[in-house]
JSON list of C-alpha atoms in Angstrom, two decimals:
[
{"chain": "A", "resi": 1, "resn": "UNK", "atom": "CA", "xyz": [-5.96, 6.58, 7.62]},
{"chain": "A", "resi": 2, "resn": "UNK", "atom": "CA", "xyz": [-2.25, 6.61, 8.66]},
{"chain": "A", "resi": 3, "resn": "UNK", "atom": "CA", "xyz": [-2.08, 3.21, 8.39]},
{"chain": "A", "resi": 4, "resn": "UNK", "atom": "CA", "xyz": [-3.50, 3.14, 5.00]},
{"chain": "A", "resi": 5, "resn": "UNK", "atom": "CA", "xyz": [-0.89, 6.05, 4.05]},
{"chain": "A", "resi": 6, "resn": "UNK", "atom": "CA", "xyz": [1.47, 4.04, 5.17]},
{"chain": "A", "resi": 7, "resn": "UNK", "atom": "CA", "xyz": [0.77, 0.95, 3.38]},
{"chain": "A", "resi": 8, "resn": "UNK", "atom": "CA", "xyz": [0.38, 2.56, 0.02]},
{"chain": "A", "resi": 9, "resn": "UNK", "atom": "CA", "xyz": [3.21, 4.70, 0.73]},
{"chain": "A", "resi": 10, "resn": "UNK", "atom": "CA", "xyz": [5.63, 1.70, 0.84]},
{"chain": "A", "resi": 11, "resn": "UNK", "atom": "CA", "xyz": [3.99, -0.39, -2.18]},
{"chain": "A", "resi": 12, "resn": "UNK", "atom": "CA", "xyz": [4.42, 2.63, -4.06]},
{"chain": "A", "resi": 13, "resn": "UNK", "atom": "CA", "xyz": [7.74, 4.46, -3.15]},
{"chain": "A", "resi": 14, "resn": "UNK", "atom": "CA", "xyz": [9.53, 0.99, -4.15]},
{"chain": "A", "resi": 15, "resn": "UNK", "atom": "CA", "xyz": [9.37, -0.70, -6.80]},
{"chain": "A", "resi": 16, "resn": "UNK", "atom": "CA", "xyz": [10.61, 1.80, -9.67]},
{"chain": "A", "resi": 17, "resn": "UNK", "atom": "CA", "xyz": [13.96, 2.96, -8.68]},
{"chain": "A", "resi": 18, "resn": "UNK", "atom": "CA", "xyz": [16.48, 0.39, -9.74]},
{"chain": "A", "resi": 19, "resn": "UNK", "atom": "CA", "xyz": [19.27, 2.63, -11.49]},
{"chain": "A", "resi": 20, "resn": "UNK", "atom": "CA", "xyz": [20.48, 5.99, -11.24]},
{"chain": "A", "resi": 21, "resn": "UNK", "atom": "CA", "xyz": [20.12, 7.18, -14.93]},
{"chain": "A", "resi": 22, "resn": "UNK", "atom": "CA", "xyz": [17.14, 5.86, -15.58]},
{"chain": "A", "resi": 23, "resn": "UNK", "atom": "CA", "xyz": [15.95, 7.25, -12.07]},
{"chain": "A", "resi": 24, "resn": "UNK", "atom": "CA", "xyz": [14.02, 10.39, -13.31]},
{"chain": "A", "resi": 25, "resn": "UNK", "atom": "CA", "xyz": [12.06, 8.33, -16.61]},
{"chain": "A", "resi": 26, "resn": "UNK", "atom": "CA", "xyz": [10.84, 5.42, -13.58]},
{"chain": "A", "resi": 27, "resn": "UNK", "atom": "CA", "xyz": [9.80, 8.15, -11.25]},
{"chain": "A", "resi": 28, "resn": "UNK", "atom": "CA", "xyz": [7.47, 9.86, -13.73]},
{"chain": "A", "resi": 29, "resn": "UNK", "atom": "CA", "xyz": [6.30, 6.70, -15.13]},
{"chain": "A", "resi": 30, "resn": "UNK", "atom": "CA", "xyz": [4.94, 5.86, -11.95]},
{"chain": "A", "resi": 31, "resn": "UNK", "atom": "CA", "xyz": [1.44, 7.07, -12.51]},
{"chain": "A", "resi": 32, "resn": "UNK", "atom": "CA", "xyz": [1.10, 4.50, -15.14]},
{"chain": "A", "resi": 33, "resn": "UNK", "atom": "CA", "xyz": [2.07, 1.13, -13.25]},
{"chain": "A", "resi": 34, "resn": "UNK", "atom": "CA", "xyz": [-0.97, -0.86, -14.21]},
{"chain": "A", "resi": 35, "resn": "UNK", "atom": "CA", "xyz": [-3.30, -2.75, -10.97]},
{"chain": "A", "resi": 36, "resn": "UNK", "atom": "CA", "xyz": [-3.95, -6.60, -11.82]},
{"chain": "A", "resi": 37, "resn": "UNK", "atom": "CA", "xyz": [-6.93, -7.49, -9.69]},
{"chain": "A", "resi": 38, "resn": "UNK", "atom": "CA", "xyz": [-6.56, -10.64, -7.66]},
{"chain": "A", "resi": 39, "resn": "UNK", "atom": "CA", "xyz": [-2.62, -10.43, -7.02]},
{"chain": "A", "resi": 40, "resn": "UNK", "atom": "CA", "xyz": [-1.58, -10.36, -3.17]},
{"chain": "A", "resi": 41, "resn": "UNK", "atom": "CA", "xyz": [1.14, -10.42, -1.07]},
{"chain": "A", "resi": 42, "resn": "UNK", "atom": "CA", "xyz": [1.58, -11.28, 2.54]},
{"chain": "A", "resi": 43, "resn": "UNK", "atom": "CA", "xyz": [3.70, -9.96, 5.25]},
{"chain": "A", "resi": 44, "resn": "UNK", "atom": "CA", "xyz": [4.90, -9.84, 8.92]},
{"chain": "A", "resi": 45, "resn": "UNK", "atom": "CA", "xyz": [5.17, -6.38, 10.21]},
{"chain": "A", "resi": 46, "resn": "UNK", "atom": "CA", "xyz": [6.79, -5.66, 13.47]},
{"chain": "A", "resi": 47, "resn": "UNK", "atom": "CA", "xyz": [6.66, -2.35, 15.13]},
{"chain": "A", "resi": 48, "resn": "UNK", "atom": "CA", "xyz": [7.16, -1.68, 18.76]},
{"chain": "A", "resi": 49, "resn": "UNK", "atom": "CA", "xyz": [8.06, -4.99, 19.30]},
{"chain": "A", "resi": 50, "resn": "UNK", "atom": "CA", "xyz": [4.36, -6.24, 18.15]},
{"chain": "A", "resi": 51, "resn": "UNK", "atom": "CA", "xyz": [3.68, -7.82, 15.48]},
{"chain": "A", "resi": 52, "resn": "UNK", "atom": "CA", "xyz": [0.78, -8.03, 12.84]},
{"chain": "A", "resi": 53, "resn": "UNK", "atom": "CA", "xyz": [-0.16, -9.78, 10.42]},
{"chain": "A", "resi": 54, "resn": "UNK", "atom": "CA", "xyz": [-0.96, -7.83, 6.79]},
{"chain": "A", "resi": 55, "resn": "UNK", "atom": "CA", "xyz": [-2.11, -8.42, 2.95]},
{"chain": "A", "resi": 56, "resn": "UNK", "atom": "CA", "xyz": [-2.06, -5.85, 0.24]},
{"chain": "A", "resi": 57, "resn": "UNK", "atom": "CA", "xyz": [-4.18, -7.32, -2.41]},
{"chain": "A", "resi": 58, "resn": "UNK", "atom": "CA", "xyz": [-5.78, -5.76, -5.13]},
{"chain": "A", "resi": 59, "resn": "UNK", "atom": "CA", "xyz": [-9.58, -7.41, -5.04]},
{"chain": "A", "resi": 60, "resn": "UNK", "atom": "CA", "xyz": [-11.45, -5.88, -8.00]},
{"chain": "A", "resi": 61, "resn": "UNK", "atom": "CA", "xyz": [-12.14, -3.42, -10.19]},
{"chain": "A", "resi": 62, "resn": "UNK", "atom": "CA", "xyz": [-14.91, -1.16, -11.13]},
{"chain": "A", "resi": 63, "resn": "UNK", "atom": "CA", "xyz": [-16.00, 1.24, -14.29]},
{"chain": "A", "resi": 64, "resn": "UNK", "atom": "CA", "xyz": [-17.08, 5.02, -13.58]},
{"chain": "A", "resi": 65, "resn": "UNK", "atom": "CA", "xyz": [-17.44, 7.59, -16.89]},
{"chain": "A", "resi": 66, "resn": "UNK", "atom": "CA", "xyz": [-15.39, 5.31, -18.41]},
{"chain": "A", "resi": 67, "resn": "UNK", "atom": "CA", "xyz": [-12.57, 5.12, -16.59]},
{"chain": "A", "resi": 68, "resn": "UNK", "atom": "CA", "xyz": [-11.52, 1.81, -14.68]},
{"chain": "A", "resi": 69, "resn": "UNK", "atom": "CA", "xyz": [-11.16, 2.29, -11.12]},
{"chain": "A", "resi": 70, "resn": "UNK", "atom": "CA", "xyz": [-9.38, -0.99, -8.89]},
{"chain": "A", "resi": 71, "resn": "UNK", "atom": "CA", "xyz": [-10.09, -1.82, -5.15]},
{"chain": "A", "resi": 72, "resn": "UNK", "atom": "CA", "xyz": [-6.61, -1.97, -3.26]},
{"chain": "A", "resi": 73, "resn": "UNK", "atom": "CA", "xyz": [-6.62, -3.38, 0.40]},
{"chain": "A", "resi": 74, "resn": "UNK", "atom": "CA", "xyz": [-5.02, -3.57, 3.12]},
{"chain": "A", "resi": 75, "resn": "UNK", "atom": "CA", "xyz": [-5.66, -6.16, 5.99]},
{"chain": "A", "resi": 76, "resn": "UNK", "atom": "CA", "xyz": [-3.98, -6.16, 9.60]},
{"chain": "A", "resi": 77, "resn": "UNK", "atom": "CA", "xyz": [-3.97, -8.66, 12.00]},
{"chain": "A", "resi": 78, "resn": "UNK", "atom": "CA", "xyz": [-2.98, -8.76, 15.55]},
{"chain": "A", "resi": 79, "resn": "UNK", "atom": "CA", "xyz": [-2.53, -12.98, 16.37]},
{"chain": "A", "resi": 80, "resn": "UNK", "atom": "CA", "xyz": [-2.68, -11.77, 20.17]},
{"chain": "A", "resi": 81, "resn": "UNK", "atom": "CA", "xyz": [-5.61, -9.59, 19.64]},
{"chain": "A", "resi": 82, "resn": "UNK", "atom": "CA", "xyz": [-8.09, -11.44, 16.95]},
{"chain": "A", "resi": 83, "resn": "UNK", "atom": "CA", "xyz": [-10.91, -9.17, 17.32]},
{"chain": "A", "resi": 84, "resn": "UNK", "atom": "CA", "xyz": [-9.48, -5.84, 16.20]},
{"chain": "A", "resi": 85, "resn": "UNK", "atom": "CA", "xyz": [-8.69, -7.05, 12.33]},
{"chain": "A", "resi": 86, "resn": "UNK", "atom": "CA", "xyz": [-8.27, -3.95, 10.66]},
{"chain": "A", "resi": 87, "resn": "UNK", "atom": "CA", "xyz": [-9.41, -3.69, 6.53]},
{"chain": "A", "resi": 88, "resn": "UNK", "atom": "CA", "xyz": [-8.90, -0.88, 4.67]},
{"chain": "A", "resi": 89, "resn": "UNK", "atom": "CA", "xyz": [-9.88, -0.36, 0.93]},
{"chain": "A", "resi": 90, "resn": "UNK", "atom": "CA", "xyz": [-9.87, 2.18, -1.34]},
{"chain": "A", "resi": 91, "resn": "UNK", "atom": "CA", "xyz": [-11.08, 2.59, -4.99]},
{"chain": "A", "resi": 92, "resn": "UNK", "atom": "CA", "xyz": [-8.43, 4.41, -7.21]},
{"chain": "A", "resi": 93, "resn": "UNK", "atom": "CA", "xyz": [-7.56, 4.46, -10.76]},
{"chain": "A", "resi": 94, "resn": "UNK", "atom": "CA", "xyz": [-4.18, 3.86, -10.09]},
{"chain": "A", "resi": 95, "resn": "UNK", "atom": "CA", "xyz": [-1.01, 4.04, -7.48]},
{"chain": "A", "resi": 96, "resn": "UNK", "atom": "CA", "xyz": [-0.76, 7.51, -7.86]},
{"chain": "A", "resi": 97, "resn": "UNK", "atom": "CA", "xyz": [-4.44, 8.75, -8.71]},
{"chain": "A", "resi": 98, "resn": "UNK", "atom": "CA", "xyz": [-7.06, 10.26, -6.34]},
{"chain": "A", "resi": 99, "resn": "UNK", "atom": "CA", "xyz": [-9.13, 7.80, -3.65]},
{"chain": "A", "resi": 100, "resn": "UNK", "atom": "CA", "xyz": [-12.70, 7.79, -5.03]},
{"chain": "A", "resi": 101, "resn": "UNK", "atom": "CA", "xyz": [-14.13, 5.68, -2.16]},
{"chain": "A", "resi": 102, "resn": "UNK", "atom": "CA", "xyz": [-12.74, 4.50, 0.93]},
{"chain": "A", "resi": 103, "resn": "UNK", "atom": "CA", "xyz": [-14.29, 1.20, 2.65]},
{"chain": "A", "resi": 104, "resn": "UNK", "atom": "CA", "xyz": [-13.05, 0.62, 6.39]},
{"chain": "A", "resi": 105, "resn": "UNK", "atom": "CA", "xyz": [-13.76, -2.44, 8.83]},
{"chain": "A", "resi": 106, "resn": "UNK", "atom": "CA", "xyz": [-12.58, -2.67, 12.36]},
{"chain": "A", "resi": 107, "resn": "UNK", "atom": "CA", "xyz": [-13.32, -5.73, 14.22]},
{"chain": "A", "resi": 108, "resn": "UNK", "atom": "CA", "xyz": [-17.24, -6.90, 14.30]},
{"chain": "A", "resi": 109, "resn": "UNK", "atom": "CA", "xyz": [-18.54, -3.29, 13.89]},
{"chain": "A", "resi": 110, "resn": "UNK", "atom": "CA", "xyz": [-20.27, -3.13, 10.52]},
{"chain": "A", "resi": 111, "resn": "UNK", "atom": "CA", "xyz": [-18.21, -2.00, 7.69]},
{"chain": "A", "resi": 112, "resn": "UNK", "atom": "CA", "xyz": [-18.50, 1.70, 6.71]},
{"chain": "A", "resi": 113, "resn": "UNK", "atom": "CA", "xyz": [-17.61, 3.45, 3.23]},
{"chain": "A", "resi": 114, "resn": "UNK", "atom": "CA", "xyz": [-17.31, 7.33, 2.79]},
{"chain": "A", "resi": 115, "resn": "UNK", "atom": "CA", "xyz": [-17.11, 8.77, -0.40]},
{"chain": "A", "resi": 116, "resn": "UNK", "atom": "CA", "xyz": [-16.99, 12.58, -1.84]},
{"chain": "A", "resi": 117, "resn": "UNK", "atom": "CA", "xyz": [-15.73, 14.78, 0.74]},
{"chain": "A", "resi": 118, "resn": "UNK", "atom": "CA", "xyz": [-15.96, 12.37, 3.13]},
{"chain": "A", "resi": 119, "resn": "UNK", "atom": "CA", "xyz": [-13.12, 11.09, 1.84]},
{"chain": "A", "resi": 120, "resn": "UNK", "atom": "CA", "xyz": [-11.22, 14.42, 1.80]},
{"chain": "A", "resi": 121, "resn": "UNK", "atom": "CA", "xyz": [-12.20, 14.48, 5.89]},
{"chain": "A", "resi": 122, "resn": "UNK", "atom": "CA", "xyz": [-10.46, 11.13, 5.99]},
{"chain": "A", "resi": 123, "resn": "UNK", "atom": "CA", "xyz": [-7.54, 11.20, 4.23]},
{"chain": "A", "resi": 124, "resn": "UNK", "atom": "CA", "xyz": [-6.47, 15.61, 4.62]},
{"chain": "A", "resi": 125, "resn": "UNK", "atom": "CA", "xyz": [-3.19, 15.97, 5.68]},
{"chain": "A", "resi": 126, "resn": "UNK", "atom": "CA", "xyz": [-2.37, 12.14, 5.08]},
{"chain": "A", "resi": 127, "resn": "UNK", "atom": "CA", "xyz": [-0.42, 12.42, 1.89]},
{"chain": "A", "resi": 128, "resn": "UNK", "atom": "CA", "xyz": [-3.36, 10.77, -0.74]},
{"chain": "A", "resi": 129, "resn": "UNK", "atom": "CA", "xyz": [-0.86, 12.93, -3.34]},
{"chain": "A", "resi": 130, "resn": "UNK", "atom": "CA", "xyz": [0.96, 9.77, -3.99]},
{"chain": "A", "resi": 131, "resn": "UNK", "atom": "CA", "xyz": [2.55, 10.90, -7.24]},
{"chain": "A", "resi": 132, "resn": "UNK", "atom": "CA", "xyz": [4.52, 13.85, -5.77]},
{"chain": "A", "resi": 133, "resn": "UNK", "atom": "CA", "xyz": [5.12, 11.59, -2.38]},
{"chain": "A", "resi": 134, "resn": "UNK", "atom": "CA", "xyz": [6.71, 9.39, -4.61]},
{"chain": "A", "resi": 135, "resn": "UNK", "atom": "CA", "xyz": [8.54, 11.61, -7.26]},
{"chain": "A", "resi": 136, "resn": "UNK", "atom": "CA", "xyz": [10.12, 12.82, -3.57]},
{"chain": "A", "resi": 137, "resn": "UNK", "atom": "CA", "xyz": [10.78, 9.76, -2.08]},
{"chain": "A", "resi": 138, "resn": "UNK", "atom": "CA", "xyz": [12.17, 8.23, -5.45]},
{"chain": "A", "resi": 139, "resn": "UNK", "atom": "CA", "xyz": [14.89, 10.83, -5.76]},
{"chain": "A", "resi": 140, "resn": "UNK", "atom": "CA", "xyz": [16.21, 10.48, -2.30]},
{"chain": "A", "resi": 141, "resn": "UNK", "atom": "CA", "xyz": [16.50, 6.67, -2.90]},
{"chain": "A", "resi": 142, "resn": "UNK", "atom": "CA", "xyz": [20.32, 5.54, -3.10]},
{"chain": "A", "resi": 143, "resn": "UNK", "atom": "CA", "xyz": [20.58, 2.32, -4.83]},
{"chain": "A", "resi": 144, "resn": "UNK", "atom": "CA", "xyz": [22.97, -0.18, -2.63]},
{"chain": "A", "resi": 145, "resn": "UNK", "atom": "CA", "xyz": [23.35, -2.97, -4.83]},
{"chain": "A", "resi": 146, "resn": "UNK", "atom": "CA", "xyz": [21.99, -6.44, -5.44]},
{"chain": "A", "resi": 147, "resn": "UNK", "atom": "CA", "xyz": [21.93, -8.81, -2.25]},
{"chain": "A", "resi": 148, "resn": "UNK", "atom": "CA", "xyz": [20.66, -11.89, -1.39]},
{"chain": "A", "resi": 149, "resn": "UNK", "atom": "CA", "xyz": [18.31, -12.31, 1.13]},
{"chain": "A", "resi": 150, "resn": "UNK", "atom": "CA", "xyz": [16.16, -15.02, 3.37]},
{"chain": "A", "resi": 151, "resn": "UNK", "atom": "CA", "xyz": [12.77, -14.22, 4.69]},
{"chain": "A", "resi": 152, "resn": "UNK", "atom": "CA", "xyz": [10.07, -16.48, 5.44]},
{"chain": "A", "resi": 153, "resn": "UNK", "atom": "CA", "xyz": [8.59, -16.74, 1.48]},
{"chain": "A", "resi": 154, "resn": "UNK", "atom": "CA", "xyz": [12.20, -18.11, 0.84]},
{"chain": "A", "resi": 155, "resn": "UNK", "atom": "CA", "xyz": [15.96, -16.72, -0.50]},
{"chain": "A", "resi": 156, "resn": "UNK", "atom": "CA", "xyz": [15.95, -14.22, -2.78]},
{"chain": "A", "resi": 157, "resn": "UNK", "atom": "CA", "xyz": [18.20, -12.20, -4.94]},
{"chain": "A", "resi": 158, "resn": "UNK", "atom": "CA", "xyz": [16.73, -8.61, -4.41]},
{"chain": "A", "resi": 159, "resn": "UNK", "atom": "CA", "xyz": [17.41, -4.69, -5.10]},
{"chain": "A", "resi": 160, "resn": "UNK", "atom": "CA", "xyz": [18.57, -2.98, -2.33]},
{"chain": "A", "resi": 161, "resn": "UNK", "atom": "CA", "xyz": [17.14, 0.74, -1.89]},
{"chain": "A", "resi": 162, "resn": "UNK", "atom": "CA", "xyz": [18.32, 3.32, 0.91]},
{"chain": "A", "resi": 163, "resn": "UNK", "atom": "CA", "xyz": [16.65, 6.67, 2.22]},
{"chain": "A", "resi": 164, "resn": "UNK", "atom": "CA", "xyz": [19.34, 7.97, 3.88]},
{"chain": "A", "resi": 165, "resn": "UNK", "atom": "CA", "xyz": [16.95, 10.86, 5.57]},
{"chain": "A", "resi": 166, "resn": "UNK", "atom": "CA", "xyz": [14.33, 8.36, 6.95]},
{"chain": "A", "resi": 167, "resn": "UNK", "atom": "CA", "xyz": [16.93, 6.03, 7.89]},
{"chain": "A", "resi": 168, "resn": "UNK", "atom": "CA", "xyz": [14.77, 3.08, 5.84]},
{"chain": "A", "resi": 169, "resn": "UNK", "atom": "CA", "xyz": [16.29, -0.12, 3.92]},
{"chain": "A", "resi": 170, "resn": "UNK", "atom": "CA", "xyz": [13.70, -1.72, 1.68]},
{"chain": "A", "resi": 171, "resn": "UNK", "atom": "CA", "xyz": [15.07, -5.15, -0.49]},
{"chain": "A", "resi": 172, "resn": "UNK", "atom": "CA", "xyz": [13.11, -5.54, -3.62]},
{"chain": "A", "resi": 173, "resn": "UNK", "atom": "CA", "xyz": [12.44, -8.05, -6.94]},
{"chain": "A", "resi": 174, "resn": "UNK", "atom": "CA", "xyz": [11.57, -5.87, -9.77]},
{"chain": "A", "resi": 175, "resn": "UNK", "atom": "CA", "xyz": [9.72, -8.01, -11.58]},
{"chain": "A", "resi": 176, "resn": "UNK", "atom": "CA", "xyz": [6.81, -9.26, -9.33]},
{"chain": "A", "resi": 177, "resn": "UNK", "atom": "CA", "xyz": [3.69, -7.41, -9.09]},
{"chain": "A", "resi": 178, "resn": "UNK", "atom": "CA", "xyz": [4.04, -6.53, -5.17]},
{"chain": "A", "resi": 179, "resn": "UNK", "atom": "CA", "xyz": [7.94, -6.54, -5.19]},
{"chain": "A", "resi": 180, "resn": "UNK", "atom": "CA", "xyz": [9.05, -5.86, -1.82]},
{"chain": "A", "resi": 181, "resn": "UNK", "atom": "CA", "xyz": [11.07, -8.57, -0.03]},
{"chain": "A", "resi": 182, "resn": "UNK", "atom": "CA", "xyz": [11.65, -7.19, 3.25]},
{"chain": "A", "resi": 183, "resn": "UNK", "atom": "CA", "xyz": [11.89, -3.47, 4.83]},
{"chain": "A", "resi": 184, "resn": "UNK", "atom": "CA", "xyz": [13.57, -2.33, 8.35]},
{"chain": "A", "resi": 185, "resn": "UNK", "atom": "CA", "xyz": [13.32, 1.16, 9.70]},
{"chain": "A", "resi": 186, "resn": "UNK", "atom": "CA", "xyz": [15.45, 3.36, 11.92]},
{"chain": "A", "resi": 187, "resn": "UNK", "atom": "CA", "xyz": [13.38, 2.76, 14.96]},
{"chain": "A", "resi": 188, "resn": "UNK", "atom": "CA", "xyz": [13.64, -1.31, 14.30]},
{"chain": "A", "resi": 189, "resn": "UNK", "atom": "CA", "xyz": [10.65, -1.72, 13.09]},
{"chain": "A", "resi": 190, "resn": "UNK", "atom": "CA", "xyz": [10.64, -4.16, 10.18]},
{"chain": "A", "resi": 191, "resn": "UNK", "atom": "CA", "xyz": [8.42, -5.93, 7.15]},
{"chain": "A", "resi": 192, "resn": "UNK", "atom": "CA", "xyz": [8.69, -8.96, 5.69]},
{"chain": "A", "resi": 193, "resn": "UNK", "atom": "CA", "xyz": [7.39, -11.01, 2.71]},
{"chain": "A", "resi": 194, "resn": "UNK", "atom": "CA", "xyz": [5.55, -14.22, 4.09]},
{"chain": "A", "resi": 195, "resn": "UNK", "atom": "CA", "xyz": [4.00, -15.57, 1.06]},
{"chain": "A", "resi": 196, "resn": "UNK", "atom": "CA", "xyz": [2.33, -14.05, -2.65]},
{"chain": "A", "resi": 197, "resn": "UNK", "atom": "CA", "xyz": [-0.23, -14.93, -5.27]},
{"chain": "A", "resi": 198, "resn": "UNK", "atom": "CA", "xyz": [-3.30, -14.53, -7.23]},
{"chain": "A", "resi": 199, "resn": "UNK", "atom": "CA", "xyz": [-6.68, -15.28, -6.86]},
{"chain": "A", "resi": 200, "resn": "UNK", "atom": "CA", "xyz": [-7.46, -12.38, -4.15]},
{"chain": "A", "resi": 201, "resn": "UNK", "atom": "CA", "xyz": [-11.36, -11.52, -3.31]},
{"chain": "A", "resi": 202, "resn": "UNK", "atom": "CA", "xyz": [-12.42, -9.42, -0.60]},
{"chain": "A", "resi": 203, "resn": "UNK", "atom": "CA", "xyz": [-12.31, -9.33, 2.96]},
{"chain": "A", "resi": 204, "resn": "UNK", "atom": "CA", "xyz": [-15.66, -7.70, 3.10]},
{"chain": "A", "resi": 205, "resn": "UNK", "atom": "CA", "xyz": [-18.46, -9.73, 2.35]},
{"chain": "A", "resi": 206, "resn": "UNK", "atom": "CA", "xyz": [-21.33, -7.64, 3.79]},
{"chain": "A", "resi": 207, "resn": "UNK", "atom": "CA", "xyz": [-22.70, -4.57, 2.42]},
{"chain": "A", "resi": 208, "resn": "UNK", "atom": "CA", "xyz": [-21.12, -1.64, 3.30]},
{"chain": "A", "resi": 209, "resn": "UNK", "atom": "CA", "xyz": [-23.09, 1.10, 5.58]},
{"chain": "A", "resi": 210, "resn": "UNK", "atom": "CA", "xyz": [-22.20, 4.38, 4.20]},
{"chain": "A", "resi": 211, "resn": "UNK", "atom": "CA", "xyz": [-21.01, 7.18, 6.56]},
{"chain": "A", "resi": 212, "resn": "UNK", "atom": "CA", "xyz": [-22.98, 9.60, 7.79]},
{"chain": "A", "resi": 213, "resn": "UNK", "atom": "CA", "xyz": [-22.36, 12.72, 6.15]},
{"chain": "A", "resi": 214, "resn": "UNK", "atom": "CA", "xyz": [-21.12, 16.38, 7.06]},
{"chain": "A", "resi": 215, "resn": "UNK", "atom": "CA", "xyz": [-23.66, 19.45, 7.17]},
{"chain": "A", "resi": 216, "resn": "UNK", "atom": "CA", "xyz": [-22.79, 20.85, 3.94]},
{"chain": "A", "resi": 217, "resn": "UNK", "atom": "CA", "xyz": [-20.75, 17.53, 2.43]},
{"chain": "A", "resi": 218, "resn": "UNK", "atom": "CA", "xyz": [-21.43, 15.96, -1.23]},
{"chain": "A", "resi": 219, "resn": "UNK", "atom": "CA", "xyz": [-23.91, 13.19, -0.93]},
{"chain": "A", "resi": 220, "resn": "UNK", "atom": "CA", "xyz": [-22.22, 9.40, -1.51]},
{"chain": "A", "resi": 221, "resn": "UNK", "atom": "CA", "xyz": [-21.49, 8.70, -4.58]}
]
């Protein structure tokens, strides 16, 4: 689930801040940024001098008591190692609200989904709070300027965002629905935007086996 965390973590702690004074109004209106199933974006992410292959796509939607829940995923790729394609997806009501279900796929094994606590055992201590991660994360954001930059879906004019205390540079377009551009780290580790769209399904095709649970745990739901 780190890698999930992660993922989220940067689609989320983005997009919003774009000036100081109206800093504190974006931050809080995070919890309302609205999913738009089928939208995707594609990017190369080197770490450790490896690189992968990932998509953050949001690939449906789903009603329960009435409120509208989306499936967001995440799918890594190794070119040098085809058979360990990672897919993550989890069903939330929005950026910042609570993972109902979380789907996983690793490889060929059979995809599994956990639900209830099962998705507490996953994702404890991983940071599923996304609001206050970001409310954080958003106020420690200095705003460089505008710059143009070159990356493999083209030159673009993007936002420029530092956090001084992570040592992380993220370039950003406002206005698109998955709007970062390109990201580097302290440690050189890097992402950058290959390619975006709509028209996003699933990764998953088969039905999903559902975890076994913990003595004592909440049955699926």
């Amino acid at each position: 689930m780190f890698r999930l965390t992660l993922i989220l973590g940067l689609w989320l702690a983005v997009p919003f801040a774009l000036s100081a004074q109206e800093k504190e109004k974006i931050c809080r209106d995070a919890e309302t940024q609205p999913l738009t199933p089928g939208t995707w974006a594609s990017y190369d992410w080197t770490d450790n001098n490896a690189t992968s292959k990932m998509r953050l796509a949001v690939v449906g939607q789903e009603t329960h008591a009435g409120v509208t829940y989306y499936w967001l995923e995440a799918k890594i790729e190794n070119p040098q190692r085809p058979n360990e394609t990672m897919i993550i997806q989890a069903l939330l009501p929005s950026l910042t609200g609570d993972v109902r279900t979380v789907v996983l796929k690793s490889g060929s094994q059979p995809a599994m989904r956990a639900s209830g606590q099962m998705v507490q055992m996953f994702t404890k201590g991983q940071g599923t709070n996304f609001a206050a991660e970001f409310v954080r994360g958003c106020r420690e954001t200095e705003l460089v300027g505008w710059e143009q930059v070159t990356v493999p879906a083209g030159s673009v004019r993007a936002v420029h965002l530092r956090h001084v205390r992570t040592g992380t540079d993220t370039w950003i377009q406002p206005q698109q629905r998955f709007p970062v551009v390109k990201t580097t780290t302290r440690d050189a580790g890097s992402m950058v935007l290959t390619a975006q769209g709509t028209g996003a399904k699933s990764s998953i095709t088969e039905t999903p086996l559902d975890m076994p649970s913990l003595p004592g745990a909440s049955p699926p739901r």
